[in-house]
Short mmCIF file of C-alpha atoms and ligand atoms in Angstrom, two decimals:
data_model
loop_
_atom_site.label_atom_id
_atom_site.label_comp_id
_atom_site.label_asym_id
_atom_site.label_seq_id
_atom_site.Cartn_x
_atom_site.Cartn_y
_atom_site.Cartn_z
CA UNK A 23 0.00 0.00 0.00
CA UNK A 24 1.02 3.15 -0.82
CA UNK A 25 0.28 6.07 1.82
CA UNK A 26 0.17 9.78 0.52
CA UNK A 27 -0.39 13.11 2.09
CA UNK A 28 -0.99 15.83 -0.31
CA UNK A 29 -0.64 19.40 1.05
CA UNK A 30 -3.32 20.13 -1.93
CA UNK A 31 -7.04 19.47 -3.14
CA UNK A 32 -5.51 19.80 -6.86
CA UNK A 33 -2.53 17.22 -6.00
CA UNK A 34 -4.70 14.46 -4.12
CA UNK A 35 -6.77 14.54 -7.35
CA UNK A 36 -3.73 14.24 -9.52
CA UNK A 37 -2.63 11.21 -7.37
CA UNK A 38 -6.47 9.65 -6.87
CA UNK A 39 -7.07 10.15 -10.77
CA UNK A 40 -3.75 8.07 -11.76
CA UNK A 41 -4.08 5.34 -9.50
CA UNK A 42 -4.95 2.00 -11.17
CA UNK A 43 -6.35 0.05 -8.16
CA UNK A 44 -8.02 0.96 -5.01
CA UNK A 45 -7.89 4.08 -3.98
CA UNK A 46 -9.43 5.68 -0.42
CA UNK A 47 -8.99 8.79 1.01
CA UNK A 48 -8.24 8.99 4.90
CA UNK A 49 -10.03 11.49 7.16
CA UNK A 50 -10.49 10.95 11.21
CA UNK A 51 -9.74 6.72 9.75
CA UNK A 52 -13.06 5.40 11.53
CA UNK A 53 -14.24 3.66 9.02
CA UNK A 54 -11.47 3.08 6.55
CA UNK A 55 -8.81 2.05 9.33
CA UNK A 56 -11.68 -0.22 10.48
CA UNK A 57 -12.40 -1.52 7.64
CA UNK A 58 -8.80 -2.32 6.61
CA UNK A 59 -7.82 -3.86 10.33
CA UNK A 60 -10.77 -5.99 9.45
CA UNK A 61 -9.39 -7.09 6.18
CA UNK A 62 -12.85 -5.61 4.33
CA UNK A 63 -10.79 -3.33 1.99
CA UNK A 64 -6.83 -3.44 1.25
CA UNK A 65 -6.49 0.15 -0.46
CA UNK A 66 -3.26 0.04 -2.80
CA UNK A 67 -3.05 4.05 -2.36
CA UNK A 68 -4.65 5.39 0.89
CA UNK A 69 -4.70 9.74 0.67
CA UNK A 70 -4.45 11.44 3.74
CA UNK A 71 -6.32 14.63 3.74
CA UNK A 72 -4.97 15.81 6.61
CA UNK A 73 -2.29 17.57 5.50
CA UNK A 74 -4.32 19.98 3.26
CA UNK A 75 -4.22 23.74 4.77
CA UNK A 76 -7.68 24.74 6.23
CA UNK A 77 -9.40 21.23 6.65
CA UNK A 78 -9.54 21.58 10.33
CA UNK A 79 -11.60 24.68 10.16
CA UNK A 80 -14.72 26.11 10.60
CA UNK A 81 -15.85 29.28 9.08
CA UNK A 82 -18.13 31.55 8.27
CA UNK A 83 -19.15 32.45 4.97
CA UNK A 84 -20.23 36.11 3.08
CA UNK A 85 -23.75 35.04 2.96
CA UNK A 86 -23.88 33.92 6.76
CA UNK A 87 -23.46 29.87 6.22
CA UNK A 88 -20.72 27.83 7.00
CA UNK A 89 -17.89 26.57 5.70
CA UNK A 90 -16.93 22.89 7.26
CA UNK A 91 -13.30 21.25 6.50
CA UNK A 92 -13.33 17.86 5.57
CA UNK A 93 -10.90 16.99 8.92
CA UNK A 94 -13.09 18.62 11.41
CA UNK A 95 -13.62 15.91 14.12
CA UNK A 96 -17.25 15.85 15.57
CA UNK A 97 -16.12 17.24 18.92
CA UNK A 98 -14.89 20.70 17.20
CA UNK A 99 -18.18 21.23 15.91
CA UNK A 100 -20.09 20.57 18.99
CA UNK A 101 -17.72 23.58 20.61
CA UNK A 102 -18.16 25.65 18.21
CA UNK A 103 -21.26 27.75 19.45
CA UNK A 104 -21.65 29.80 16.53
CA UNK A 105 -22.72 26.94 14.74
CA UNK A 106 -24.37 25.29 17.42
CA UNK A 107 -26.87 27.95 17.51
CA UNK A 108 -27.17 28.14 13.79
CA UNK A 109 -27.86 24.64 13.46
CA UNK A 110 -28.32 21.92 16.47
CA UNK A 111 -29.99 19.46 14.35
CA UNK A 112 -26.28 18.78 12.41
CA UNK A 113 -24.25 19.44 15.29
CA UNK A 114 -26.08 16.61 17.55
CA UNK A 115 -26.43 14.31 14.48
CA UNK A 116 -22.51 14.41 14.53
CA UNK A 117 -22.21 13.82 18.25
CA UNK A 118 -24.21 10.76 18.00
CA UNK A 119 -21.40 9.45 16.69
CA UNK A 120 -19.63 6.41 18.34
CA UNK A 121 -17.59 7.60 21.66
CA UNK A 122 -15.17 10.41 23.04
CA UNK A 123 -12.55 8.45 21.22
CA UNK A 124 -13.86 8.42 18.05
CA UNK A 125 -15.74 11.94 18.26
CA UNK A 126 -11.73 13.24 18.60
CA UNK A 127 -11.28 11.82 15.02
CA UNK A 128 -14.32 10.92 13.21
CA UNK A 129 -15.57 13.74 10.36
CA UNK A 130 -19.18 15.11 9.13
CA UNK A 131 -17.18 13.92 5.18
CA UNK A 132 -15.90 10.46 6.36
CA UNK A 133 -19.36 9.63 7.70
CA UNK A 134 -21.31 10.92 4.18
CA UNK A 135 -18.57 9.47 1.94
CA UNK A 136 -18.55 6.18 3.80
CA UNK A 137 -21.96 5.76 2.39
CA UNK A 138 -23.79 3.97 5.10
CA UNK A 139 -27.74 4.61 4.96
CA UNK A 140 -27.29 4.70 8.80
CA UNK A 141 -25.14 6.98 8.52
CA UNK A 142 -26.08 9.46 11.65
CA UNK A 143 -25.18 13.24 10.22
CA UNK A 144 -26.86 12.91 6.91
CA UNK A 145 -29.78 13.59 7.62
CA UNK A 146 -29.33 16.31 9.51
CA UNK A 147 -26.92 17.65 6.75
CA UNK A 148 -29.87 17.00 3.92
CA UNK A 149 -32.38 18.14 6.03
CA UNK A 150 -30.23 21.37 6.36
CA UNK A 151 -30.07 21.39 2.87
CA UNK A 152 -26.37 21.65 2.80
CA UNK A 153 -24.18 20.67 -0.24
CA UNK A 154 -20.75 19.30 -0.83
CA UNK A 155 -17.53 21.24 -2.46
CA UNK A 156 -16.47 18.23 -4.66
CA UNK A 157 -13.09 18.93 -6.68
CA UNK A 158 -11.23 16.53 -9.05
CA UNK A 159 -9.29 16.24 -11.86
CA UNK A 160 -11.91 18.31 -13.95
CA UNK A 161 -11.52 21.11 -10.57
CA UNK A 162 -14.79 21.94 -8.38
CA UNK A 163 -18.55 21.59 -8.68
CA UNK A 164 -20.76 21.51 -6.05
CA UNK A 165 -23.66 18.94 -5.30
CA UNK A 166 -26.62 18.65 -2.77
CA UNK A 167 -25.50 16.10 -0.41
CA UNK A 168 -28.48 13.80 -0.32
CA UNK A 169 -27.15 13.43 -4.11
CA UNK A 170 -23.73 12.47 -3.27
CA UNK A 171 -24.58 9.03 -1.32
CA UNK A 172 -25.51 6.00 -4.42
CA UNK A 173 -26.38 3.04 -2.28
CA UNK A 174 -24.77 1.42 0.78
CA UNK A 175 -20.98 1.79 0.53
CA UNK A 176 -21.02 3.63 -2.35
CA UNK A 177 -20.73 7.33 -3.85
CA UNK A 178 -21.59 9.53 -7.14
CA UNK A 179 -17.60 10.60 -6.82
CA UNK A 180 -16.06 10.08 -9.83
CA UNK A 181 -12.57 8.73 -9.71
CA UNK A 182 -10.25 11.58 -8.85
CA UNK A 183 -12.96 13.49 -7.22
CA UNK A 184 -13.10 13.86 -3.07
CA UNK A 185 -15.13 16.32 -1.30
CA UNK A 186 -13.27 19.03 0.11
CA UNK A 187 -15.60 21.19 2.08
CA UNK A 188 -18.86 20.96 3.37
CA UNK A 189 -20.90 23.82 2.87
CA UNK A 190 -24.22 24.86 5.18
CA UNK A 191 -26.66 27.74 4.33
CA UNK A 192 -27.46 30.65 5.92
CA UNK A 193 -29.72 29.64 8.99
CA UNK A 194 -31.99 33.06 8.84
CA UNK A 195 -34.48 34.17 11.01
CA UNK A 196 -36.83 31.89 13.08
CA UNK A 197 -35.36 28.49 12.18
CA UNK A 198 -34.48 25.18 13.78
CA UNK A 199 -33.90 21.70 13.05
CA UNK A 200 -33.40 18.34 14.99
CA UNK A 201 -32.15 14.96 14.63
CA UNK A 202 -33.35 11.82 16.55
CA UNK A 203 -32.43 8.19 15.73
CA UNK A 204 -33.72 5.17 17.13
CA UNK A 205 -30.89 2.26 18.82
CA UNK A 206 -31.96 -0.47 21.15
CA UNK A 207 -28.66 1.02 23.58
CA UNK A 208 -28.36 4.25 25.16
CA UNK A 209 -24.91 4.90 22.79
CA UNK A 210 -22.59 2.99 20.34
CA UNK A 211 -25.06 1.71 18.21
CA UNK A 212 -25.89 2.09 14.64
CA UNK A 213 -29.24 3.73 14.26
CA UNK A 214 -32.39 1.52 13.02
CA UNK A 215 -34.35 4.53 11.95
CA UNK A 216 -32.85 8.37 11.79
CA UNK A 217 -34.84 11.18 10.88
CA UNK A 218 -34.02 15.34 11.13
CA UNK A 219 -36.25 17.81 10.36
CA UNK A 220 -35.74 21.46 9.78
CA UNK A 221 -38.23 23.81 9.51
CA UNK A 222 -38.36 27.85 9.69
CA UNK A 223 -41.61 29.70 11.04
CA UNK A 224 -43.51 33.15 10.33
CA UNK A 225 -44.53 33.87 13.18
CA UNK A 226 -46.39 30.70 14.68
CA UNK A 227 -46.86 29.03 10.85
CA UNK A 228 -43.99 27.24 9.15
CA UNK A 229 -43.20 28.63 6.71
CA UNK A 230 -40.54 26.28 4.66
CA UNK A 231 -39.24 22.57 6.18
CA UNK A 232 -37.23 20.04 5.08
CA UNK A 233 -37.55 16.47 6.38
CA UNK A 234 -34.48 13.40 5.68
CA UNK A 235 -34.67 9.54 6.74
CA UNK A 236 -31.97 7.71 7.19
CA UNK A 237 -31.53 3.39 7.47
CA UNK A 238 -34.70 3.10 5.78
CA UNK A 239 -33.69 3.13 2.34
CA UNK A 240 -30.39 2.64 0.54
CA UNK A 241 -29.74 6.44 0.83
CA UNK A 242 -30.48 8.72 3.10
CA UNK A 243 -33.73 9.92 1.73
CA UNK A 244 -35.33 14.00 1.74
CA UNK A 245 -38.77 13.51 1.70
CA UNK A 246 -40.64 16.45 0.00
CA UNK A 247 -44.22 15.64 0.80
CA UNK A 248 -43.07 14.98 4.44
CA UNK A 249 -42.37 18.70 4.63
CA UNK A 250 -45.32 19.47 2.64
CA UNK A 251 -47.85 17.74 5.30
CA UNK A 252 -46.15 20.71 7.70
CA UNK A 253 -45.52 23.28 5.93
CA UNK A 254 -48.42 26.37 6.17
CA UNK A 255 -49.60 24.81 9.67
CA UNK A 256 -49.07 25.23 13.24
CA UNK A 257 -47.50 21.83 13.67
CA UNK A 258 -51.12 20.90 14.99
CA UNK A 259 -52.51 17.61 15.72
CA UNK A 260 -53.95 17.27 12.07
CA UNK A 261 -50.38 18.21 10.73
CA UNK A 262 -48.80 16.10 13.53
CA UNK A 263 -50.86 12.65 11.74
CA UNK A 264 -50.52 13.65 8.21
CA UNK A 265 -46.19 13.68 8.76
CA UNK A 266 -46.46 10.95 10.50
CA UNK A 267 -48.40 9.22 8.34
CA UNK A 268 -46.05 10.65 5.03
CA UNK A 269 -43.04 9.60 7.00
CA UNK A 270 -44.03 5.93 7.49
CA UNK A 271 -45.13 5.52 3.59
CA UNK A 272 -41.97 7.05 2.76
CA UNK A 273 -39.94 4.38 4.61
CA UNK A 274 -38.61 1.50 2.61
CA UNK A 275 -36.20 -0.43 5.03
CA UNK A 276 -35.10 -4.04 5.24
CA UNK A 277 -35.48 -6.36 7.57
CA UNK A 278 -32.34 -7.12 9.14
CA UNK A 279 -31.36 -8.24 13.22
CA UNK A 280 -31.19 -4.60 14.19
CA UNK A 281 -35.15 -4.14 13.31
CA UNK A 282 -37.78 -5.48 10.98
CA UNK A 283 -39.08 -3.61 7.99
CA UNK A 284 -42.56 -3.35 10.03
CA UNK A 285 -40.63 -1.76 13.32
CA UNK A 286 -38.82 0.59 11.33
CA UNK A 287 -41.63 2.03 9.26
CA UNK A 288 -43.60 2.51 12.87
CA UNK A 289 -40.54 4.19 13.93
CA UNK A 290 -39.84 6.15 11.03
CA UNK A 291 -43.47 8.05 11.49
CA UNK A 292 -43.05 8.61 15.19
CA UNK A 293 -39.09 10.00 15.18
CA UNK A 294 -40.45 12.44 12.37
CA UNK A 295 -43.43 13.73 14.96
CA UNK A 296 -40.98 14.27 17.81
CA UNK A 297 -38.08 15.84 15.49
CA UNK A 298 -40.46 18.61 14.67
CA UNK A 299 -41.56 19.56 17.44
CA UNK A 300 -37.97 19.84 18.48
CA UNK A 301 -36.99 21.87 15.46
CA UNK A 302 -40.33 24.10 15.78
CA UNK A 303 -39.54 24.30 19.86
CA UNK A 304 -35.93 25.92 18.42
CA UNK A 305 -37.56 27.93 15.72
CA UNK A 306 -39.21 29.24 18.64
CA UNK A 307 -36.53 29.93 20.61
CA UNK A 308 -37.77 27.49 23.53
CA UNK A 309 -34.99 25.31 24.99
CA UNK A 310 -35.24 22.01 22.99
C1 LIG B 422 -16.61 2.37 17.59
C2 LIG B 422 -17.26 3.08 16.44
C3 LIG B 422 -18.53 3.62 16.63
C4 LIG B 422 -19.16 4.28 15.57
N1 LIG B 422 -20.40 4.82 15.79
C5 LIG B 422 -21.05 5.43 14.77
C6 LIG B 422 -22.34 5.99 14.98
O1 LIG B 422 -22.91 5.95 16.07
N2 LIG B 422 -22.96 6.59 13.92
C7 LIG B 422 -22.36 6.69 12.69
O2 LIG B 422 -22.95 7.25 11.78
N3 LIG B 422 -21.13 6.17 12.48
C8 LIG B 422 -20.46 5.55 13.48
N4 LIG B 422 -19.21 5.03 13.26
C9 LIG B 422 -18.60 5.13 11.94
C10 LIG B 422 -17.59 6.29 11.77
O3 LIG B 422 -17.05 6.71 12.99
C11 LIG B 422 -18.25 7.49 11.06
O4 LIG B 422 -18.81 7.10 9.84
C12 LIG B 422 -17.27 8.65 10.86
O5 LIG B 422 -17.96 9.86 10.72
C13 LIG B 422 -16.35 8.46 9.67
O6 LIG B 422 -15.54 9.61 9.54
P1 LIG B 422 -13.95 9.48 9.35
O7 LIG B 422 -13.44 10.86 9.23
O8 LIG B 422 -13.35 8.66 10.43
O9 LIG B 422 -13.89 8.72 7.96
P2 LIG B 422 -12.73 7.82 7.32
O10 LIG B 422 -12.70 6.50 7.98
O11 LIG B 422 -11.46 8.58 7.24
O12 LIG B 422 -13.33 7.66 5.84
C14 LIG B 422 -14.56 6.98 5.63
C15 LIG B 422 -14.79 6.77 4.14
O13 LIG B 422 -15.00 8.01 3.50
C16 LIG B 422 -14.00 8.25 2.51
N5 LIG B 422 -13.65 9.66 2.64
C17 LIG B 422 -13.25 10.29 3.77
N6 LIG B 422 -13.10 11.61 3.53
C18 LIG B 422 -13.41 11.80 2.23
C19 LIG B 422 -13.45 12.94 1.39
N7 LIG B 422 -13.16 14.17 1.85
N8 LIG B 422 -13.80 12.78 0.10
C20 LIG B 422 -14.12 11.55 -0.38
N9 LIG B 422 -14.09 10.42 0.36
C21 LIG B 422 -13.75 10.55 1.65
C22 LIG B 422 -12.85 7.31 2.83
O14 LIG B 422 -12.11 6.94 1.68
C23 LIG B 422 -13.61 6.13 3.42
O15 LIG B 422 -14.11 5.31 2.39
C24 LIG B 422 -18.53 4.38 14.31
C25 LIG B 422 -17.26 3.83 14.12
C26 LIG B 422 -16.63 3.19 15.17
C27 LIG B 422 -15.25 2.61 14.97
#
């Protein structure tokens, strides 16, 4: 195997573009160290990112969104109260993730790019409706990021392409969002259902929402008519049924011995109820 470390986006393309056989790139290693220990994957070039200038930070951009680097471990984004405020839904989605340990490492791009359905800051990201700085040998294009993931393990990269920022909107007036996933244990577990929500309000009426599943499809999955069922209401008890009842029909899991299709379609319905009333609690301003 041949380990690089780039101190460029443009020269890790070079290098990932001219490499005949398997090629990953190496973030907080959470999932690719993992997965190599266990003998899953034996990359012939593995592409530390690590090394490019400004992965490890957090900014702000012109319009008033953010700009994450693709090395950012979980725990810098939770202290980061800027975007805390801005968006709780993402940041919390990211803390679900595994321990201290691997919070000190693990990153919002290794978890997307590792292309697990259950993958826990997706949804949050999609729901956010937050896109992905993608650059390559062709240079940089942008992409929503519920478009990025192509089935379990897999992306819509093209060889030679990584991302190399993740990019979140301007959060505005009178918004919030929320994440909730289901596990059978209190931590470490990979979620059976995830859903995030994130909705802004004029004054007590939503106004626009956005609603993502995750590990109950292929994908993560945004769910338009999800949104729809709340958007123009109050988040009243009509509302309330009709999401739920959009959420569950949107669900399309497996079966497998972390749930049954059945459990997570009932699940799917009733993590969507509660994750709006968080985000519309936030929207609010109420504690949440
Ligand atoms: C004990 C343990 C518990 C865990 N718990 C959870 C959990 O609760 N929820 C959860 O969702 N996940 C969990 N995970 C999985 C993992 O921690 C996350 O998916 C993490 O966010 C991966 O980020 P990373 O930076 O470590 O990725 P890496 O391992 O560095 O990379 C992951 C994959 O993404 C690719 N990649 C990385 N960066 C880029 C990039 N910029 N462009 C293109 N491709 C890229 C790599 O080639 C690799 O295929 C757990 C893992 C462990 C070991």
């Amino acid at each position: 195997m041949r380990y690089h470390s780039p101190t460029s986006f443009t020269d890790a393309a070079g290098i990932a573009a001219g490499a005949s056989g398997l090629t990953r790139f190496l973030a907080g290693g959470t999932d690719v160290l993992v997965q190599m220990r266990a003998g899953m994957v034996q990359p012939d070039d593995l592409i530390d990112l690590k090394k490019i200038p400004g992965v490890g930070d957090i900014t702000r951009t012109d319009d008033g969104g953010w700009r994450i680097g693709v090395a950012v471990p979980g725990i810098a984004l939770g202290a980061n109260a800027g975007l805390k405020t801005d968006w709780p839904g993402v940041v919390e989605g990211m803390e679900l993730v595994g321990s201290t340990q691997i919070q000190g490492r693990a990153t919002l791009a290794g978890n997307l790019c590792n292309g697990s359905p259950a993958a826990d800051s997706v949804p949050g990201l999609v729901a956010a409706g937050a896109t992905v700085e993608i650059t390559g040998p062709e240079g940089t294009r942008t992409l929503p990021v519920e478009e990025l993931p192509a089935g379990p393990g897999k992306t819509h990269l093209a060889k030679g392409e990584m991302v190399s920022a993740i990019l979140l909107p301007p959060r505005g007036q009178h918004g919030g969002d929320a994440y909730l996933r289901f596990i059978p244990r209190t931590e470490m577990d990979i979620a059976v259902v995830g859903c995030a929500v994130n909705l802004t309000l004029d004054g007590d009426t939503i106004k626009s929402a956005r609603v993502a599943l995750g590990a109950v499809a292929p994908t993560v999955i945004l769910v338009p008519e999800a949104a729809e069922a709340i958007i123009g209401t109050t988040l009243d008890d009509a509302a309330i049924a009709k999401l739920e009842s959009v959420a569950k029909s949107a669900a399309k899991p497996i079966s497998d011995k972390r749930g049954t299709s059945e459990f997570r379609v009932e699940i799917a319905g009733v993590l969507a109820k509660r994750a709006a009333r968080i985000a519309y609690a936030r929207a609010k301003g109420e504690q949440a």
